[in-house]
Tab-separated table of C-alpha atoms in Angstrom:
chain	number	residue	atom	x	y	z
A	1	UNK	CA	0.000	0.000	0.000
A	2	UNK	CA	2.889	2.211	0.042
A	3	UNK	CA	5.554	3.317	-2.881
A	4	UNK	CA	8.366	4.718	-2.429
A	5	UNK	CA	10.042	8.286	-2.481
A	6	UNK	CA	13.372	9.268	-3.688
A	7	UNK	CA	15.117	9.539	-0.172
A	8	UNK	CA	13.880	5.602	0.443
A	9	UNK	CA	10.778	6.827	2.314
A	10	UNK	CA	7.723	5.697	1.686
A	11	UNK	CA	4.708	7.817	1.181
A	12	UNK	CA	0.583	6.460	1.080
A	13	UNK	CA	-0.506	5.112	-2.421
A	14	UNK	CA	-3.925	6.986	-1.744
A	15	UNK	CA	-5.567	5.092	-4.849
A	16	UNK	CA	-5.078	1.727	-2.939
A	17	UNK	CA	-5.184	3.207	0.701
A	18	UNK	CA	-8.243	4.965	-0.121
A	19	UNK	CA	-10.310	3.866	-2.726
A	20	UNK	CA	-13.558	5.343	-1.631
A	21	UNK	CA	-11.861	8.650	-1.647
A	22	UNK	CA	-10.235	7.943	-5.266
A	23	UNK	CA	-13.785	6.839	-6.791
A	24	UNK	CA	-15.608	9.863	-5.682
A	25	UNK	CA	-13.052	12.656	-6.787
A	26	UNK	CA	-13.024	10.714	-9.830
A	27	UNK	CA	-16.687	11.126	-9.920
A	28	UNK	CA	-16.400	14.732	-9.013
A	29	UNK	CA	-14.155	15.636	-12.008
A	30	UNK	CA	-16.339	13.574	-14.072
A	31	UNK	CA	-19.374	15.450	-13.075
A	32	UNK	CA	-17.688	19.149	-12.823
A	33	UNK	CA	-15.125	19.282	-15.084
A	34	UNK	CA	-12.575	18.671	-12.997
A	35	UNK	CA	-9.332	17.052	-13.766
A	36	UNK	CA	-5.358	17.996	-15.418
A	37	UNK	CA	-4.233	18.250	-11.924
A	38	UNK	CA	-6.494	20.543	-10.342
A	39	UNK	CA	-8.498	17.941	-8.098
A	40	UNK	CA	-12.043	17.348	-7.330
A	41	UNK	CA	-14.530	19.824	-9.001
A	42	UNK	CA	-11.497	21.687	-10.221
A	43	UNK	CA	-13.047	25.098	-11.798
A	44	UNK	CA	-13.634	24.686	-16.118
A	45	UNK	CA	-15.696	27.402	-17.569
A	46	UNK	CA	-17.992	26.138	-20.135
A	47	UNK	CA	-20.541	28.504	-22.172
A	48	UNK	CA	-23.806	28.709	-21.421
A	49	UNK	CA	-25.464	26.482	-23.843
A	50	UNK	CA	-23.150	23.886	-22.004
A	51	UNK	CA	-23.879	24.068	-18.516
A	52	UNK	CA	-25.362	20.880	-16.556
A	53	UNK	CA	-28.383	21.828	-15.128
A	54	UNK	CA	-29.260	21.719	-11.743
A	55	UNK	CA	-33.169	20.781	-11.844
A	56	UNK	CA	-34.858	18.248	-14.268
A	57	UNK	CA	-32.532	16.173	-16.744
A	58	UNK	CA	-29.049	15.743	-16.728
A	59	UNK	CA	-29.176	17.523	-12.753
A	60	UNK	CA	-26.388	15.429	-10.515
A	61	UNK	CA	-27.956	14.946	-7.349
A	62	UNK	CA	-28.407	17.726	-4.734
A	63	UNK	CA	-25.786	16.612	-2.137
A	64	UNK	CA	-23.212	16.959	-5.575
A	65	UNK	CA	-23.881	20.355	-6.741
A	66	UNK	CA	-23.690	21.513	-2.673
A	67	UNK	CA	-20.532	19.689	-2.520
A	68	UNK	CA	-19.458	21.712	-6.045
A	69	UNK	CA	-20.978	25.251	-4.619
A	70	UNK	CA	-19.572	25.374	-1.172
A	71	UNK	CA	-15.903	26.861	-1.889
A	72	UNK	CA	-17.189	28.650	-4.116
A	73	UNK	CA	-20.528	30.385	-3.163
A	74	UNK	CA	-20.752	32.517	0.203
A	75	UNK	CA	-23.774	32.855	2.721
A	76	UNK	CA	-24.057	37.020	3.496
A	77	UNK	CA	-26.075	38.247	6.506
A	78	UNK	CA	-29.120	40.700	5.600
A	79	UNK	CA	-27.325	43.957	7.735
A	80	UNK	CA	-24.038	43.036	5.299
A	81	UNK	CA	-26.014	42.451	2.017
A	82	UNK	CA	-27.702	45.851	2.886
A	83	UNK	CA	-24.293	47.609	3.272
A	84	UNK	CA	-22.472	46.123	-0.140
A	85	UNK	CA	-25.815	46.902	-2.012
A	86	UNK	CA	-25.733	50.493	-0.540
A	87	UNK	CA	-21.921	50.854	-1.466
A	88	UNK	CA	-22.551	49.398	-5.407
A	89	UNK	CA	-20.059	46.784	-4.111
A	90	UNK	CA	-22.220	44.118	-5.389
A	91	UNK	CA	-25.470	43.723	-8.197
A	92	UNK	CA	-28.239	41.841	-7.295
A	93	UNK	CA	-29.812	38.975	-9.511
A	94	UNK	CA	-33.873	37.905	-8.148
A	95	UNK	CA	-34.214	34.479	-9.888
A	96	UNK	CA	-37.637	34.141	-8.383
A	97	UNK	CA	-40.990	32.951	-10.409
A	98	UNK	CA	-41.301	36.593	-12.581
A	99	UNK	CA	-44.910	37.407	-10.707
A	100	UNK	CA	-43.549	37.220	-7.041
A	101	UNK	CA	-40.907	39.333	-7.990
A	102	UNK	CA	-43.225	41.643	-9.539
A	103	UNK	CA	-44.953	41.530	-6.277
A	104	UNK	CA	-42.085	42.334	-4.003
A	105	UNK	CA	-38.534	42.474	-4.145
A	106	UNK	CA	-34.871	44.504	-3.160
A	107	UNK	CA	-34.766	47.616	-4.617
A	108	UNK	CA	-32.314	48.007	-8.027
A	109	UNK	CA	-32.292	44.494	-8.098
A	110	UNK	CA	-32.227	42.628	-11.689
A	111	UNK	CA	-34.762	39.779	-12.727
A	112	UNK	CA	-33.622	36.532	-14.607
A	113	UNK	CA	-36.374	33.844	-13.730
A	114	UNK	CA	-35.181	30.718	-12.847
A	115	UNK	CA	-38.297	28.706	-12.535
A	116	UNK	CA	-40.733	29.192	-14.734
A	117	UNK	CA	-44.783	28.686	-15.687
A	118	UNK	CA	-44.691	25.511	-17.020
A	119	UNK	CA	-47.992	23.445	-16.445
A	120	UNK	CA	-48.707	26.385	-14.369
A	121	UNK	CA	-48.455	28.609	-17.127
A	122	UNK	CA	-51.842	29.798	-17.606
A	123	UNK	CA	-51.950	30.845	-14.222
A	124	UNK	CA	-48.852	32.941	-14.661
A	125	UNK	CA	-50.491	36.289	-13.317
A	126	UNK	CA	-50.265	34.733	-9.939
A	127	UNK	CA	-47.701	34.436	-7.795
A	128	UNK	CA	-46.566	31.000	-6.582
A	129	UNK	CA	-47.847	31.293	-3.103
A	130	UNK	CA	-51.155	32.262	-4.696
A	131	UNK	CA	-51.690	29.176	-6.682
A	132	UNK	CA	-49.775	27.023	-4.297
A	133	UNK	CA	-52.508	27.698	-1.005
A	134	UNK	CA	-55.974	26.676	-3.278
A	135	UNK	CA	-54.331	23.591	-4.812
A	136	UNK	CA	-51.711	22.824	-2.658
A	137	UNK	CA	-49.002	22.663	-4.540
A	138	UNK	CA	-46.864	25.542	-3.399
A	139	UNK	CA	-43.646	25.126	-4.425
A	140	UNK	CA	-44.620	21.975	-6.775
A	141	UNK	CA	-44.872	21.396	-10.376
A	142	UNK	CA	-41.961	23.676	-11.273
A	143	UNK	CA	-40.308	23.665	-14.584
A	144	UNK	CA	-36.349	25.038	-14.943
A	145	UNK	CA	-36.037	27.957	-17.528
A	146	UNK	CA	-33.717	26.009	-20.024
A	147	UNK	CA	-32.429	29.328	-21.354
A	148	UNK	CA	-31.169	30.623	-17.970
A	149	UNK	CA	-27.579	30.668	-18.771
A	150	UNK	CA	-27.803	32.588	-20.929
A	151	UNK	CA	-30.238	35.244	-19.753
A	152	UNK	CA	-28.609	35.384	-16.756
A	153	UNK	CA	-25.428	36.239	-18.652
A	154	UNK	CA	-27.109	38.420	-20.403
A	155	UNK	CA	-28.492	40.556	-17.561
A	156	UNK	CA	-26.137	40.931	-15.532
A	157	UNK	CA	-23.904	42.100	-18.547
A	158	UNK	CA	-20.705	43.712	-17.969
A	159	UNK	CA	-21.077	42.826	-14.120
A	160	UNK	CA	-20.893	38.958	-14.843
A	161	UNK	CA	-17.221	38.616	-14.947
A	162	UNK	CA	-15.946	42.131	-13.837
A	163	UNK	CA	-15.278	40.889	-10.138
A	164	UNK	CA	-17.967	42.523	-8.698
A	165	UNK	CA	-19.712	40.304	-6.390
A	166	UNK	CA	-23.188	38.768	-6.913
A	167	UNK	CA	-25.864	38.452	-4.678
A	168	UNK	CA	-28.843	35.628	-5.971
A	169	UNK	CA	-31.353	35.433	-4.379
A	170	UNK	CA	-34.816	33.677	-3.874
A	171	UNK	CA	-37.415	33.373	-1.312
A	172	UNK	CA	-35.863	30.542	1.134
A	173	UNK	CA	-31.895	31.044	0.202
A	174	UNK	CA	-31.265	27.502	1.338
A	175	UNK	CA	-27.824	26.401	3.323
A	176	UNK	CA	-23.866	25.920	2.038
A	177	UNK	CA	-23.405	25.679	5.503
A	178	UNK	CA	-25.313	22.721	7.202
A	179	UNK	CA	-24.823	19.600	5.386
A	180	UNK	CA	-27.401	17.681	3.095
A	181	UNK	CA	-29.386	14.877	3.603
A	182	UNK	CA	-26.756	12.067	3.127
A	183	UNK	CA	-27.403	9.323	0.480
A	184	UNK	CA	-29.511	6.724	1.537
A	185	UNK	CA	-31.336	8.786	3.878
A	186	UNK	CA	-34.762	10.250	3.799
A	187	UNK	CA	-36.175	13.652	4.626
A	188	UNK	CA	-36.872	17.239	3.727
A	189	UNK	CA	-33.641	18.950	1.874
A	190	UNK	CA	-33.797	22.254	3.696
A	191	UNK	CA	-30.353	22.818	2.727
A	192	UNK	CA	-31.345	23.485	-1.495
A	193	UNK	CA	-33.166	26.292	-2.635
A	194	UNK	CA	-33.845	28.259	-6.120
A	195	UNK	CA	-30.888	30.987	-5.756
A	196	UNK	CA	-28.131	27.893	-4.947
A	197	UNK	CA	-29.341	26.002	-7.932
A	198	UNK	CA	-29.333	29.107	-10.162
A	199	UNK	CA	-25.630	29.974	-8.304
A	200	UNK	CA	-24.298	26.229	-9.523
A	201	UNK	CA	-24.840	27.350	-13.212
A	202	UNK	CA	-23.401	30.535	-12.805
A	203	UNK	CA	-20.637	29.270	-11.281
A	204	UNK	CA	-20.140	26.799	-14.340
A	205	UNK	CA	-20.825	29.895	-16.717
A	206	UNK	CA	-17.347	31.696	-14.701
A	207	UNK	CA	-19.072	33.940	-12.403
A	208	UNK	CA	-17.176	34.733	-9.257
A	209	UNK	CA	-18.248	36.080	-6.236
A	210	UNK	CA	-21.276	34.472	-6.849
A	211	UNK	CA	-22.948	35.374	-2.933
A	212	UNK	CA	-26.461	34.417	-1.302
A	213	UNK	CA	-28.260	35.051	1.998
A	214	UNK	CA	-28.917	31.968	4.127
A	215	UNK	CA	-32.320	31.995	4.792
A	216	UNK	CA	-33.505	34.291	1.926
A	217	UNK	CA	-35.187	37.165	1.402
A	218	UNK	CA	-37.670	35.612	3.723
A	219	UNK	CA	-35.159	36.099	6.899
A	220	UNK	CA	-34.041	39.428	4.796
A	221	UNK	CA	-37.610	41.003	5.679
A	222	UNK	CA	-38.163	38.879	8.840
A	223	UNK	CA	-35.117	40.498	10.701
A	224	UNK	CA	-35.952	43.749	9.862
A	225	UNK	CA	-39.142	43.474	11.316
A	226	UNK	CA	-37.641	41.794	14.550
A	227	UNK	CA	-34.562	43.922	14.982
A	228	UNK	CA	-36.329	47.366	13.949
A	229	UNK	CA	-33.463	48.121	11.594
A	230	UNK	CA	-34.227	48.526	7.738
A	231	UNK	CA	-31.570	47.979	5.488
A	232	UNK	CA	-33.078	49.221	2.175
């Protein structure tokens, strides 16, 4: 299990000492790109008509794309979104269902939909929480816009590989932090959530500084109303 080094020593042959390990960042390059040296889910822009979704077909499973986003995507607090926005240190991209952000949302903030009507589609003058209560389905029968990429590109423009940092965000935010449900196991994925599934193709597309707030704009609004303090 060990080969040896140039001075005589010997040093761990981590293919045969650790062949669990071996398979999965073999599966991680497979999946991400990864690979020439630069280890698991090693950073390899593609263009947007290219990107591996992260909803519907062709999506790797969840507990993948959170392994892929977490050194690469960082939770904000509300009071420090507030300030960046404030100081045009960072644009922000809503990638909510079009009539909820038409509803509410941060101000100055852009609008590339990452869900979109689908079977719902005739009822696309209501929000999702106003379809979801009467038939409930809130939050169900969902369909990925397949030109996102590109769109999202598109809107943010010169800002999408300038530097600048990128807040996306959605409704519920989701979690980088905790872990998700392991495989095998059972149970609501609080951990995903719209903006972190729209953040793993921008983050394929070569966006950096790709940002979200854990919890949303949900706990954006909610400690506001708690703390007293309004940050817009």
């Amino acid at each position: 299990f060990f080969s040896l080094t140039a001075g005589g020593g010997r040093k761990p042959n981590a293919h045969k000492e650790f062949p669990d390990l071996h398979k999965r960042n073999k599966r991680m390059n497979r999946l991400f790109g990864g690979g020439g040296g630069g280890g698991a889910g090693a950073p390899k822009r593609v263009s947007p008509s290219e990107v591996r979704p992260s909803l519907g077909a062709g999506a790797p499973p969840w507990r993948d794309i959170h392994a892929y986003l977490k050194p690469r995507v960082r939770a904000i607090s509300p009071p420090e979104a507030s300030k960046l926005i404030a100081n045009q240190r960072l644009v922000v991209l809503d990638v909510r269902f079009t009539p909820d952000y038409e509803t509410w949302r941060l101000p100055d903030s852009l609008h590339c939909p990452y869900i979109v009507g689908g079977p719902l589609g005739p009822l696309s003058g209501l929000s999702l929480w106003e379809i979801g209560i009467p038939v409930g389905i809130r939050g169900g029968l969902k369909e990925r816009n397949a030109n996102f990429p590109q769109e999202a590109v598109d809107t943010l423009g010169s800002d999408a590989f300038s530097g600048k940092d990128v807040l996306v965000v959605c409704e519920r935010g989701g979690s980088l932090v905790k872990p998700p449900i392991p495989k095998g196991k059972s149970g609501i994925e609080d951990t995903k959530s719209t903006s972190l599934q729209a953040c793993y193709e921008l983050a394929q597309c070569g966006v950096t500084g790709i940002r979200y707030i854990e919890g949303g704009l949900n706990q954006y609004y909610e400690e506001q109303e708690t703390t007293n303090q309004y940050y817009e």
